[in-house]
Amino acid sequence: MKKASMTKQHLFSGLLLGSLLWQSAAFAGNPQASIVEAAMPWQNQTFEQGKAEQCMNWTRTVLRQACGEKFASLQSAQPWDLAQLGPGDKLQPEHADSLAADEFGTKIESVNALQAGDLVFLQNTYGNWNKGVITHVGIATGDGNYIHRMTSNAGYVRIEPIPAADFHAGLRLKPELCQ
């Protein structure tokens, strides 16, 4: 009886190990899967509660967990909305547009073309910005939804439908940025 029980334990352990190795291999070649895996535990949690404009800082936290420390300060000098920014607007890593650039991956022009793990950039969601300025960022979860750190609800991270009217573009990161 003990031998049968041990065999079942070894079989279960082998299946579990095999599953973990398969998932690890799948995530190694798929940055989007790693990003979603890092983002989902944040659902319904707070991030920097009470502090406004934290969507990019939350997104960077997820990207650092999934892809490494380079995402703490990585930013573009040429974001997609650069031409819409005012003369006094400074580019900074905590701004929603700081990763919205061709140098980091493939630009996705349609909400329907987004895949889970793509970054989602929205324009003109608040403030008195020029038309087309990126003001919010989150991470696509699939089926037209995204997970994001909201400013308007005291800092909770939520999954919601991507607002098509505010959609600027998505970004599918280059795989080499997430290894």
mmCIF file with all atom_site columns, N, CA, C and O in Angstrom, residues 120-167:
data_model
loop_
_atom_site.group_PDB
_atom_site.id
_atom_site.type_symbol
_atom_site.label_atom_id
_atom_site.label_alt_id
_atom_site.label_comp_id
_atom_site.label_asym_id
_atom_site.label_entity_id
_atom_site.label_seq_id
_atom_site.pdbx_PDB_ins_code
_atom_site.Cartn_x
_atom_site.Cartn_y
_atom_site.Cartn_z
_atom_site.occupancy
_atom_site.B_iso_or_equiv
_atom_site.pdbx_formal_charge
_atom_site.auth_seq_id
_atom_site.auth_comp_id
_atom_site.auth_asym_id
_atom_site.auth_atom_id
_atom_site.pdbx_PDB_model_num
ATOM 1   N N  . VAL A 1 120 ? -1.781  49.872 -22.735 1.00 0.00 ? 120 VAL A N  1
ATOM 2   C CA . VAL A 1 120 ? -2.922  50.612 -23.280 1.00 0.00 ? 120 VAL A CA 1
ATOM 3   C C  . VAL A 1 120 ? -2.743  52.080 -22.902 1.00 0.00 ? 120 VAL A C  1
ATOM 4   O O  . VAL A 1 120 ? -2.627  52.404 -21.715 1.00 0.00 ? 120 VAL A O  1
ATOM 5   N N  . PHE A 1 121 ? -2.731  52.951 -23.901 1.00 0.00 ? 121 PHE A N  1
ATOM 6   C CA . PHE A 1 121 ? -2.566  54.382 -23.667 1.00 0.00 ? 121 PHE A CA 1
ATOM 7   C C  . PHE A 1 121 ? -3.844  55.115 -24.051 1.00 0.00 ? 121 PHE A C  1
ATOM 8   O O  . PHE A 1 121 ? -4.359  54.945 -25.155 1.00 0.00 ? 121 PHE A O  1
ATOM 9   N N  . LEU A 1 122 ? -4.334  55.945 -23.117 1.00 0.00 ? 122 LEU A N  1
ATOM 10  C CA . LEU A 1 122 ? -5.537  56.740 -23.356 1.00 0.00 ? 122 LEU A CA 1
ATOM 11  C C  . LEU A 1 122 ? -5.169  58.208 -23.418 1.00 0.00 ? 122 LEU A C  1
ATOM 12  O O  . LEU A 1 122 ? -4.224  58.655 -22.764 1.00 0.00 ? 122 LEU A O  1
ATOM 13  N N  . GLN A 1 123 ? -5.946  58.952 -24.177 1.00 0.00 ? 123 GLN A N  1
ATOM 14  C CA . GLN A 1 123 ? -5.689  60.385 -24.349 1.00 0.00 ? 123 GLN A CA 1
ATOM 15  C C  . GLN A 1 123 ? -6.811  61.212 -23.729 1.00 0.00 ? 123 GLN A C  1
ATOM 16  O O  . GLN A 1 123 ? -7.956  60.771 -23.685 1.00 0.00 ? 123 GLN A O  1
ATOM 17  N N  . ASN A 1 124 ? -6.430  62.383 -23.259 1.00 0.00 ? 124 ASN A N  1
ATOM 18  C CA . ASN A 1 124 ? -7.374  63.393 -22.784 1.00 0.00 ? 124 ASN A CA 1
ATOM 19  C C  . ASN A 1 124 ? -8.397  62.847 -21.793 1.00 0.00 ? 124 ASN A C  1
ATOM 20  O O  . ASN A 1 124 ? -9.587  63.136 -21.898 1.00 0.00 ? 124 ASN A O  1
ATOM 21  N N  . THR A 1 125 ? -7.941  62.072 -20.814 1.00 0.00 ? 125 THR A N  1
ATOM 22  C CA . THR A 1 125 ? -8.856  61.519 -19.820 1.00 0.00 ? 125 THR A CA 1
ATOM 23  C C  . THR A 1 125 ? -9.116  62.493 -18.670 1.00 0.00 ? 125 THR A C  1
ATOM 24  O O  . THR A 1 125 ? -10.044 62.294 -17.906 1.00 0.00 ? 125 THR A O  1
ATOM 25  N N  . TYR A 1 126 ? -8.300  63.509 -18.542 1.00 0.00 ? 126 TYR A N  1
ATOM 26  C CA . TYR A 1 126 ? -8.501  64.533 -17.510 1.00 0.00 ? 126 TYR A CA 1
ATOM 27  C C  . TYR A 1 126 ? -7.680  65.760 -17.899 1.00 0.00 ? 126 TYR A C  1
ATOM 28  O O  . TYR A 1 126 ? -6.815  65.712 -18.767 1.00 0.00 ? 126 TYR A O  1
ATOM 29  N N  . GLY A 1 127 ? -7.930  66.853 -17.221 1.00 0.00 ? 127 GLY A N  1
ATOM 30  C CA . GLY A 1 127 ? -7.106  68.056 -17.377 1.00 0.00 ? 127 GLY A CA 1
ATOM 31  C C  . GLY A 1 127 ? -7.386  68.825 -18.656 1.00 0.00 ? 127 GLY A C  1
ATOM 32  O O  . GLY A 1 127 ? -8.230  68.476 -19.460 1.00 0.00 ? 127 GLY A O  1
ATOM 33  N N  . ASN A 1 128 ? -6.641  69.883 -18.784 1.00 0.00 ? 128 ASN A N  1
ATOM 34  C CA . ASN A 1 128 ? -6.795  70.806 -19.901 1.00 0.00 ? 128 ASN A CA 1
ATOM 35  C C  . ASN A 1 128 ? -5.617  70.636 -20.859 1.00 0.00 ? 128 ASN A C  1
ATOM 36  O O  . ASN A 1 128 ? -4.858  71.564 -21.097 1.00 0.00 ? 128 ASN A O  1
ATOM 37  N N  . TRP A 1 129 ? -5.454  69.437 -21.392 1.00 0.00 ? 129 TRP A N  1
ATOM 38  C CA . TRP A 1 129 ? -4.351  69.125 -22.287 1.00 0.00 ? 129 TRP A CA 1
ATOM 39  C C  . TRP A 1 129 ? -4.775  69.334 -23.734 1.00 0.00 ? 129 TRP A C  1
ATOM 40  O O  . TRP A 1 129 ? -5.949  69.255 -24.068 1.00 0.00 ? 129 TRP A O  1
ATOM 41  N N  . ASN A 1 130 ? -3.810  69.536 -24.606 1.00 0.00 ? 130 ASN A N  1
ATOM 42  C CA . ASN A 1 130 ? -4.099  69.593 -26.040 1.00 0.00 ? 130 ASN A CA 1
ATOM 43  C C  . ASN A 1 130 ? -4.682  68.259 -26.483 1.00 0.00 ? 130 ASN A C  1
ATOM 44  O O  . ASN A 1 130 ? -4.352  67.209 -25.923 1.00 0.00 ? 130 ASN A O  1
ATOM 45  N N  . LYS A 1 131 ? -5.519  68.291 -27.514 1.00 0.00 ? 131 LYS A N  1
ATOM 46  C CA . LYS A 1 131 ? -6.123  67.059 -28.047 1.00 0.00 ? 131 LYS A CA 1
ATOM 47  C C  . LYS A 1 131 ? -5.028  66.078 -28.467 1.00 0.00 ? 131 LYS A C  1
ATOM 48  O O  . LYS A 1 131 ? -4.086  66.448 -29.147 1.00 0.00 ? 131 LYS A O  1
ATOM 49  N N  . GLY A 1 132 ? -5.144  64.841 -28.012 1.00 0.00 ? 132 GLY A N  1
ATOM 50  C CA . GLY A 1 132 ? -4.197  63.803 -28.379 1.00 0.00 ? 132 GLY A CA 1
ATOM 51  C C  . GLY A 1 132 ? -3.097  63.547 -27.362 1.00 0.00 ? 132 GLY A C  1
ATOM 52  O O  . GLY A 1 132 ? -2.279  62.646 -27.555 1.00 0.00 ? 132 GLY A O  1
ATOM 53  N N  . VAL A 1 133 ? -3.071  64.287 -26.255 1.00 0.00 ? 133 VAL A N  1
ATOM 54  C CA . VAL A 1 133 ? -2.044  64.063 -25.233 1.00 0.00 ? 133 VAL A CA 1
ATOM 55  C C  . VAL A 1 133 ? -2.417  62.825 -24.413 1.00 0.00 ? 133 VAL A C  1
ATOM 56  O O  . VAL A 1 133 ? -3.548  62.684 -23.939 1.00 0.00 ? 133 VAL A O  1
ATOM 57  N N  . ILE A 1 134 ? -1.466  61.923 -24.269 1.00 0.00 ? 134 ILE A N  1
ATOM 58  C CA . ILE A 1 134 ? -1.669  60.689 -23.506 1.00 0.00 ? 134 ILE A CA 1
ATOM 59  C C  . ILE A 1 134 ? -1.651  61.018 -22.021 1.00 0.00 ? 134 ILE A C  1
ATOM 60  O O  . ILE A 1 134 ? -0.675  61.556 -21.506 1.00 0.00 ? 134 ILE A O  1
ATOM 61  N N  . THR A 1 135 ? -2.749  60.673 -21.335 1.00 0.00 ? 135 THR A N  1
ATOM 62  C CA . THR A 1 135 ? -2.879  61.016 -19.923 1.00 0.00 ? 135 THR A CA 1
ATOM 63  C C  . THR A 1 135 ? -3.129  59.813 -19.017 1.00 0.00 ? 135 THR A C  1
ATOM 64  O O  . THR A 1 135 ? -3.221  59.973 -17.800 1.00 0.00 ? 135 THR A O  1
ATOM 65  N N  . HIS A 1 136 ? -3.261  58.622 -19.593 1.00 0.00 ? 136 HIS A N  1
ATOM 66  C CA . HIS A 1 136 ? -3.531  57.445 -18.768 1.00 0.00 ? 136 HIS A CA 1
ATOM 67  C C  . HIS A 1 136 ? -2.944  56.209 -19.443 1.00 0.00 ? 136 HIS A C  1
ATOM 68  O O  . HIS A 1 136 ? -2.882  56.133 -20.673 1.00 0.00 ? 136 HIS A O  1
ATOM 69  N N  . VAL A 1 137 ? -2.523  55.250 -18.622 1.00 0.00 ? 137 VAL A N  1
ATOM 70  C CA . VAL A 1 137 ? -1.932  54.003 -19.124 1.00 0.00 ? 137 VAL A CA 1
ATOM 71  C C  . VAL A 1 137 ? -2.401  52.845 -18.251 1.00 0.00 ? 137 VAL A C  1
ATOM 72  O O  . VAL A 1 137 ? -2.648  53.003 -17.053 1.00 0.00 ? 137 VAL A O  1
ATOM 73  N N  . GLY A 1 138 ? -2.545  51.689 -18.877 1.00 0.00 ? 138 GLY A N  1
ATOM 74  C CA . GLY A 1 138 ? -2.896  50.460 -18.183 1.00 0.00 ? 138 GLY A CA 1
ATOM 75  C C  . GLY A 1 138 ? -2.388  49.278 -18.994 1.00 0.00 ? 138 GLY A C  1
ATOM 76  O O  . GLY A 1 138 ? -1.607  49.442 -19.936 1.00 0.00 ? 138 GLY A O  1
ATOM 77  N N  . ILE A 1 139 ? -2.869  48.093 -18.658 1.00 0.00 ? 139 ILE A N  1
ATOM 78  C CA . ILE A 1 139 ? -2.402  46.854 -19.293 1.00 0.00 ? 139 ILE A CA 1
ATOM 79  C C  . ILE A 1 139 ? -3.611  46.057 -19.767 1.00 0.00 ? 139 ILE A C  1
ATOM 80  O O  . ILE A 1 139 ? -4.514  45.761 -18.965 1.00 0.00 ? 139 ILE A O  1
ATOM 81  N N  . ALA A 1 140 ? -3.622  45.717 -21.055 1.00 0.00 ? 140 ALA A N  1
ATOM 82  C CA . ALA A 1 140 ? -4.727  44.940 -21.616 1.00 0.00 ? 140 ALA A CA 1
ATOM 83  C C  . ALA A 1 140 ? -4.785  43.563 -20.953 1.00 0.00 ? 140 ALA A C  1
ATOM 84  O O  . ALA A 1 140 ? -3.761  42.933 -20.711 1.00 0.00 ? 140 ALA A O  1
ATOM 85  N N  . THR A 1 141 ? -6.016  43.119 -20.656 1.00 0.00 ? 141 THR A N  1
ATOM 86  C CA . THR A 1 141 ? -6.223  41.793 -20.075 1.00 0.00 ? 141 THR A CA 1
ATOM 87  C C  . THR A 1 141 ? -6.915  40.852 -21.048 1.00 0.00 ? 141 THR A C  1
ATOM 88  O O  . THR A 1 141 ? -7.083  39.676 -20.753 1.00 0.00 ? 141 THR A O  1
ATOM 89  N N  . GLY A 1 142 ? -7.312  41.354 -22.204 1.00 0.00 ? 142 GLY A N  1
ATOM 90  C CA . GLY A 1 142 ? -8.020  40.566 -23.204 1.00 0.00 ? 142 GLY A CA 1
ATOM 91  C C  . GLY A 1 142 ? -9.489  40.927 -23.241 1.00 0.00 ? 142 GLY A C  1
ATOM 92  O O  . GLY A 1 142 ? -10.021 41.551 -22.313 1.00 0.00 ? 142 GLY A O  1
ATOM 93  N N  . ASP A 1 143 ? -10.142 40.568 -24.322 1.00 0.00 ? 143 ASP A N  1
ATOM 94  C CA . ASP A 1 143 ? -11.581 40.788 -24.496 1.00 0.00 ? 143 ASP A CA 1
ATOM 95  C C  . ASP A 1 143 ? -12.004 42.243 -24.314 1.00 0.00 ? 143 ASP A C  1
ATOM 96  O O  . ASP A 1 143 ? -13.078 42.520 -23.773 1.00 0.00 ? 143 ASP A O  1
ATOM 97  N N  . GLY A 1 144 ? -11.150 43.184 -24.720 1.00 0.00 ? 144 GLY A N  1
ATOM 98  C CA . GLY A 1 144 ? -11.511 44.597 -24.655 1.00 0.00 ? 144 GLY A CA 1
ATOM 99  C C  . GLY A 1 144 ? -11.409 45.233 -23.285 1.00 0.00 ? 144 GLY A C  1
ATOM 100 O O  . GLY A 1 144 ? -11.867 46.355 -23.075 1.00 0.00 ? 144 GLY A O  1
ATOM 101 N N  . ASN A 1 145 ? -10.798 44.537 -22.335 1.00 0.00 ? 145 ASN A N  1
ATOM 102 C CA . ASN A 1 145 ? -10.638 45.063 -20.981 1.00 0.00 ? 145 ASN A CA 1
ATOM 103 C C  . ASN A 1 145 ? -9.181  45.389 -20.687 1.00 0.00 ? 145 ASN A C  1
ATOM 104 O O  . ASN A 1 145 ? -8.282  44.922 -21.384 1.00 0.00 ? 145 ASN A O  1
ATOM 105 N N  . TYR A 1 146 ? -8.991  46.178 -19.633 1.00 0.00 ? 146 TYR A N  1
ATOM 106 C CA . TYR A 1 146 ? -7.640  46.457 -19.174 1.00 0.00 ? 146 TYR A CA 1
ATOM 107 C C  . TYR A 1 146 ? -7.632  46.613 -17.672 1.00 0.00 ? 146 TYR A C  1
ATOM 108 O O  . TYR A 1 146 ? -8.649  46.885 -17.051 1.00 0.00 ? 146 TYR A O  1
ATOM 109 N N  . ILE A 1 147 ? -6.465  46.379 -17.078 1.00 0.00 ? 147 ILE A N  1
ATOM 110 C CA . ILE A 1 147 ? -6.263  46.577 -15.645 1.00 0.00 ? 147 ILE A CA 1
ATOM 111 C C  . ILE A 1 147 ? -5.432  47.840 -15.506 1.00 0.00 ? 147 ILE A C  1
ATOM 112 O O  . ILE A 1 147 ? -4.458  48.044 -16.225 1.00 0.00 ? 147 ILE A O  1
ATOM 113 N N  . HIS A 1 148 ? -5.865  48.718 -14.579 1.00 0.00 ? 148 HIS A N  1
ATOM 114 C CA . HIS A 1 148 ? -5.193  50.013 -14.447 1.00 0.00 ? 148 HIS A CA 1
ATOM 115 C C  . HIS A 1 148 ? -5.395  50.563 -13.054 1.00 0.00 ? 148 HIS A C  1
ATOM 116 O O  . HIS A 1 148 ? -6.335  50.211 -12.358 1.00 0.00 ? 148 HIS A O  1
ATOM 117 N N  . ARG A 1 149 ? -4.498  51.436 -12.682 1.00 0.00 ? 149 ARG A N  1
ATOM 118 C CA . ARG A 1 149 ? -4.582  52.124 -11.397 1.00 0.00 ? 149 ARG A CA 1
ATOM 119 C C  . ARG A 1 149 ? -5.338  53.424 -11.649 1.00 0.00 ? 149 ARG A C  1
ATOM 120 O O  . ARG A 1 149 ? -4.892  54.294 -12.364 1.00 0.00 ? 149 ARG A O  1
ATOM 121 N N  . MET A 1 150 ? -6.510  53.495 -11.086 1.00 0.00 ? 150 MET A N  1
ATOM 122 C CA . MET A 1 150 ? -7.373  54.659 -11.310 1.00 0.00 ? 150 MET A CA 1
ATOM 123 C C  . MET A 1 150 ? -7.035  55.780 -10.336 1.00 0.00 ? 150 MET A C  1
ATOM 124 O O  . MET A 1 150 ? -6.729  55.538 -9.183  1.00 0.00 ? 150 MET A O  1
ATOM 125 N N  . THR A 1 151 ? -7.101  56.999 -10.818 1.00 0.00 ? 151 THR A N  1
ATOM 126 C CA . THR A 1 151 ? -6.908  58.162 -9.964  1.00 0.00 ? 151 THR A CA 1
ATOM 127 C C  . THR A 1 151 ? -8.203  58.512 -9.247  1.00 0.00 ? 151 THR A C  1
ATOM 128 O O  . THR A 1 151 ? -8.200  58.894 -8.090  1.00 0.00 ? 151 THR A O  1
ATOM 129 N N  . SER A 1 152 ? -9.333  58.352 -9.921  1.00 0.00 ? 152 SER A N  1
ATOM 130 C CA . SER A 1 152 ? -10.608 58.839 -9.411  1.00 0.00 ? 152 SER A CA 1
ATOM 131 C C  . SER A 1 152 ? -11.215 58.005 -8.297  1.00 0.00 ? 152 SER A C  1
ATOM 132 O O  . SER A 1 152 ? -12.248 58.359 -7.772  1.00 0.00 ? 152 SER A O  1
ATOM 133 N N  . ASN A 1 153 ? -10.616 56.902 -7.923  1.00 0.00 ? 153 ASN A N  1
ATOM 134 C CA . ASN A 1 153 ? -11.242 56.063 -6.892  1.00 0.00 ? 153 ASN A CA 1
ATOM 135 C C  . ASN A 1 153 ? -10.310 55.811 -5.712  1.00 0.00 ? 153 ASN A C  1
ATOM 136 O O  . ASN A 1 153 ? -10.308 54.738 -5.149  1.00 0.00 ? 153 ASN A O  1
ATOM 137 N N  . ALA A 1 154 ? -9.515  56.775 -5.364  1.00 0.00 ? 154 ALA A N  1
ATOM 138 C CA . ALA A 1 154 ? -8.587  56.688 -4.223  1.00 0.00 ? 154 ALA A CA 1
ATOM 139 C C  . ALA A 1 154 ? -7.462  55.690 -4.447  1.00 0.00 ? 154 ALA A C  1
ATOM 140 O O  . ALA A 1 154 ? -6.840  55.235 -3.510  1.00 0.00 ? 154 ALA A O  1
ATOM 141 N N  . GLY A 1 155 ? -7.190  55.340 -5.690  1.00 0.00 ? 155 GLY A N  1
ATOM 142 C CA . GLY A 1 155 ? -6.014  54.544 -5.992  1.00 0.00 ? 155 GLY A CA 1
ATOM 143 C C  . GLY A 1 155 ? -6.210  53.055 -6.129  1.00 0.00 ? 155 GLY A C  1
ATOM 144 O O  . GLY A 1 155 ? -5.241  52.305 -6.045  1.00 0.00 ? 155 GLY A O  1
ATOM 145 N N  . TYR A 1 156 ? -7.425  52.594 -6.361  1.00 0.00 ? 156 TYR A N  1
ATOM 146 C CA . TYR A 1 156 ? -7.646  51.166 -6.548  1.00 0.00 ? 156 TYR A CA 1
ATOM 147 C C  . TYR A 1 156 ? -7.271  50.734 -7.961  1.00 0.00 ? 156 TYR A C  1
ATOM 148 O O  . TYR A 1 156 ? -7.433  51.480 -8.923  1.00 0.00 ? 156 TYR A O  1
ATOM 149 N N  . VAL A 1 157 ? -6.766  49.506 -8.057  1.00 0.00 ? 157 VAL A N  1
ATOM 150 C CA . VAL A 1 157 ? -6.462  48.898 -9.353  1.00 0.00 ? 157 VAL A CA 1
ATOM 151 C C  . VAL A 1 157 ? -7.692  48.087 -9.748  1.00 0.00 ? 157 VAL A C  1
ATOM 152 O O  . VAL A 1 157 ? -8.169  47.266 -8.968  1.00 0.00 ? 157 VAL A O  1
ATOM 153 N N  . ARG A 1 158 ? -8.193  48.352 -10.945 1.00 0.00 ? 158 ARG A N  1
ATOM 154 C CA . ARG A 1 158 ? -9.433  47.716 -11.408 1.00 0.00 ? 158 ARG A CA 1
ATOM 155 C C  . ARG A 1 158 ? -9.281  47.182 -12.832 1.00 0.00 ? 158 ARG A C  1
ATOM 156 O O  . ARG A 1 158 ? -8.489  47.686 -13.610 1.00 0.00 ? 158 ARG A O  1
ATOM 157 N N  . ILE A 1 159 ? -10.100 46.198 -13.152 1.00 0.00 ? 159 ILE A N  1
ATOM 158 C CA . ILE A 1 159 ? -10.248 45.733 -14.521 1.00 0.00 ? 159 ILE A CA 1
ATOM 159 C C  . ILE A 1 159 ? -11.547 46.315 -15.038 1.00 0.00 ? 159 ILE A C  1
ATOM 160 O O  . ILE A 1 159 ? -12.605 46.160 -14.415 1.00 0.00 ? 159 ILE A O  1
ATOM 161 N N  . GLU A 1 160 ? -11.459 46.977 -16.174 1.00 0.00 ? 160 GLU A N  1
ATOM 162 C CA . GLU A 1 160 ? -12.616 47.638 -16.773 1.00 0.00 ? 160 GLU A CA 1
ATOM 163 C C  . GLU A 1 160 ? -12.509 47.562 -18.290 1.00 0.00 ? 160 GLU A C  1
ATOM 164 O O  . GLU A 1 160 ? -11.424 47.326 -18.828 1.00 0.00 ? 160 GLU A O  1
ATOM 165 N N  . PRO A 1 161 ? -13.620 47.833 -18.982 1.00 0.00 ? 161 PRO A N  1
ATOM 166 C CA . PRO A 1 161 ? -13.548 47.924 -20.441 1.00 0.00 ? 161 PRO A CA 1
ATOM 167 C C  . PRO A 1 161 ? -12.655 49.094 -20.860 1.00 0.00 ? 161 PRO A C  1
ATOM 168 O O  . PRO A 1 161 ? -12.664 50.153 -20.221 1.00 0.00 ? 161 PRO A O  1
ATOM 169 N N  . ILE A 1 162 ? -11.909 48.911 -21.928 1.00 0.00 ? 162 ILE A N  1
ATOM 170 C CA . ILE A 1 162 ? -11.086 49.989 -22.463 1.00 0.00 ? 162 ILE A CA 1
ATOM 171 C C  . ILE A 1 162 ? -12.026 51.003 -23.109 1.00 0.00 ? 162 ILE A C  1
ATOM 172 O O  . ILE A 1 162 ? -12.811 50.633 -23.989 1.00 0.00 ? 162 ILE A O  1
ATOM 173 N N  . PRO A 1 163 ? -11.983 52.263 -22.690 1.00 0.00 ? 163 PRO A N  1
ATOM 174 C CA . PRO A 1 163 ? -12.876 53.259 -23.282 1.00 0.00 ? 163 PRO A CA 1
ATOM 175 C C  . PRO A 1 163 ? -12.407 53.631 -24.696 1.00 0.00 ? 163 PRO A C  1
ATOM 176 O O  . PRO A 1 163 ? -11.428 54.351 -24.863 1.00 0.00 ? 163 PRO A O  1
ATOM 177 N N  . ALA A 1 164 ? -13.108 53.120 -25.697 1.00 0.00 ? 164 ALA A N  1
ATOM 178 C CA . ALA A 1 164 ? -12.706 53.304 -27.097 1.00 0.00 ? 164 ALA A CA 1
ATOM 179 C C  . ALA A 1 164 ? -12.589 54.782 -27.473 1.00 0.00 ? 164 ALA A C  1
ATOM 180 O O  . ALA A 1 164 ? -11.714 55.158 -28.251 1.00 0.00 ? 164 ALA A O  1
ATOM 181 N N  . ALA A 1 165 ? -13.436 55.621 -26.902 1.00 0.00 ? 165 ALA A N  1
ATOM 182 C CA . ALA A 1 165 ? -13.406 57.045 -27.250 1.00 0.00 ? 165 ALA A CA 1
ATOM 183 C C  . ALA A 1 165 ? -12.112 57.715 -26.793 1.00 0.00 ? 165 ALA A C  1
ATOM 184 O O  . ALA A 1 165 ? -11.692 58.711 -27.389 1.00 0.00 ? 165 ALA A O  1
ATOM 185 N N  . ASP A 1 166 ? -11.473 57.181 -25.762 1.00 0.00 ? 166 ASP A N  1
ATOM 186 C CA . ASP A 1 166 ? -10.235 57.763 -25.228 1.00 0.00 ? 166 ASP A CA 1
ATOM 187 C C  . ASP A 1 166 ? -8.980  57.030 -25.701 1.00 0.00 ? 166 ASP A C  1
ATOM 188 O O  . ASP A 1 166 ? -7.862  57.445 -25.375 1.00 0.00 ? 166 ASP A O  1
ATOM 189 N N  . PHE A 1 167 ? -9.151  55.936 -26.425 1.00 0.00 ? 167 PHE A N  1
ATOM 190 C CA . PHE A 1 167 ? -8.018  55.110 -26.829 1.00 0.00 ? 167 PHE A CA 1
ATOM 191 C C  . PHE A 1 167 ? -7.090  55.880 -27.769 1.00 0.00 ? 167 PHE A C  1
ATOM 192 O O  . PHE A 1 167 ? -7.515  56.434 -28.771 1.00 0.00 ? 167 PHE A O  1
#
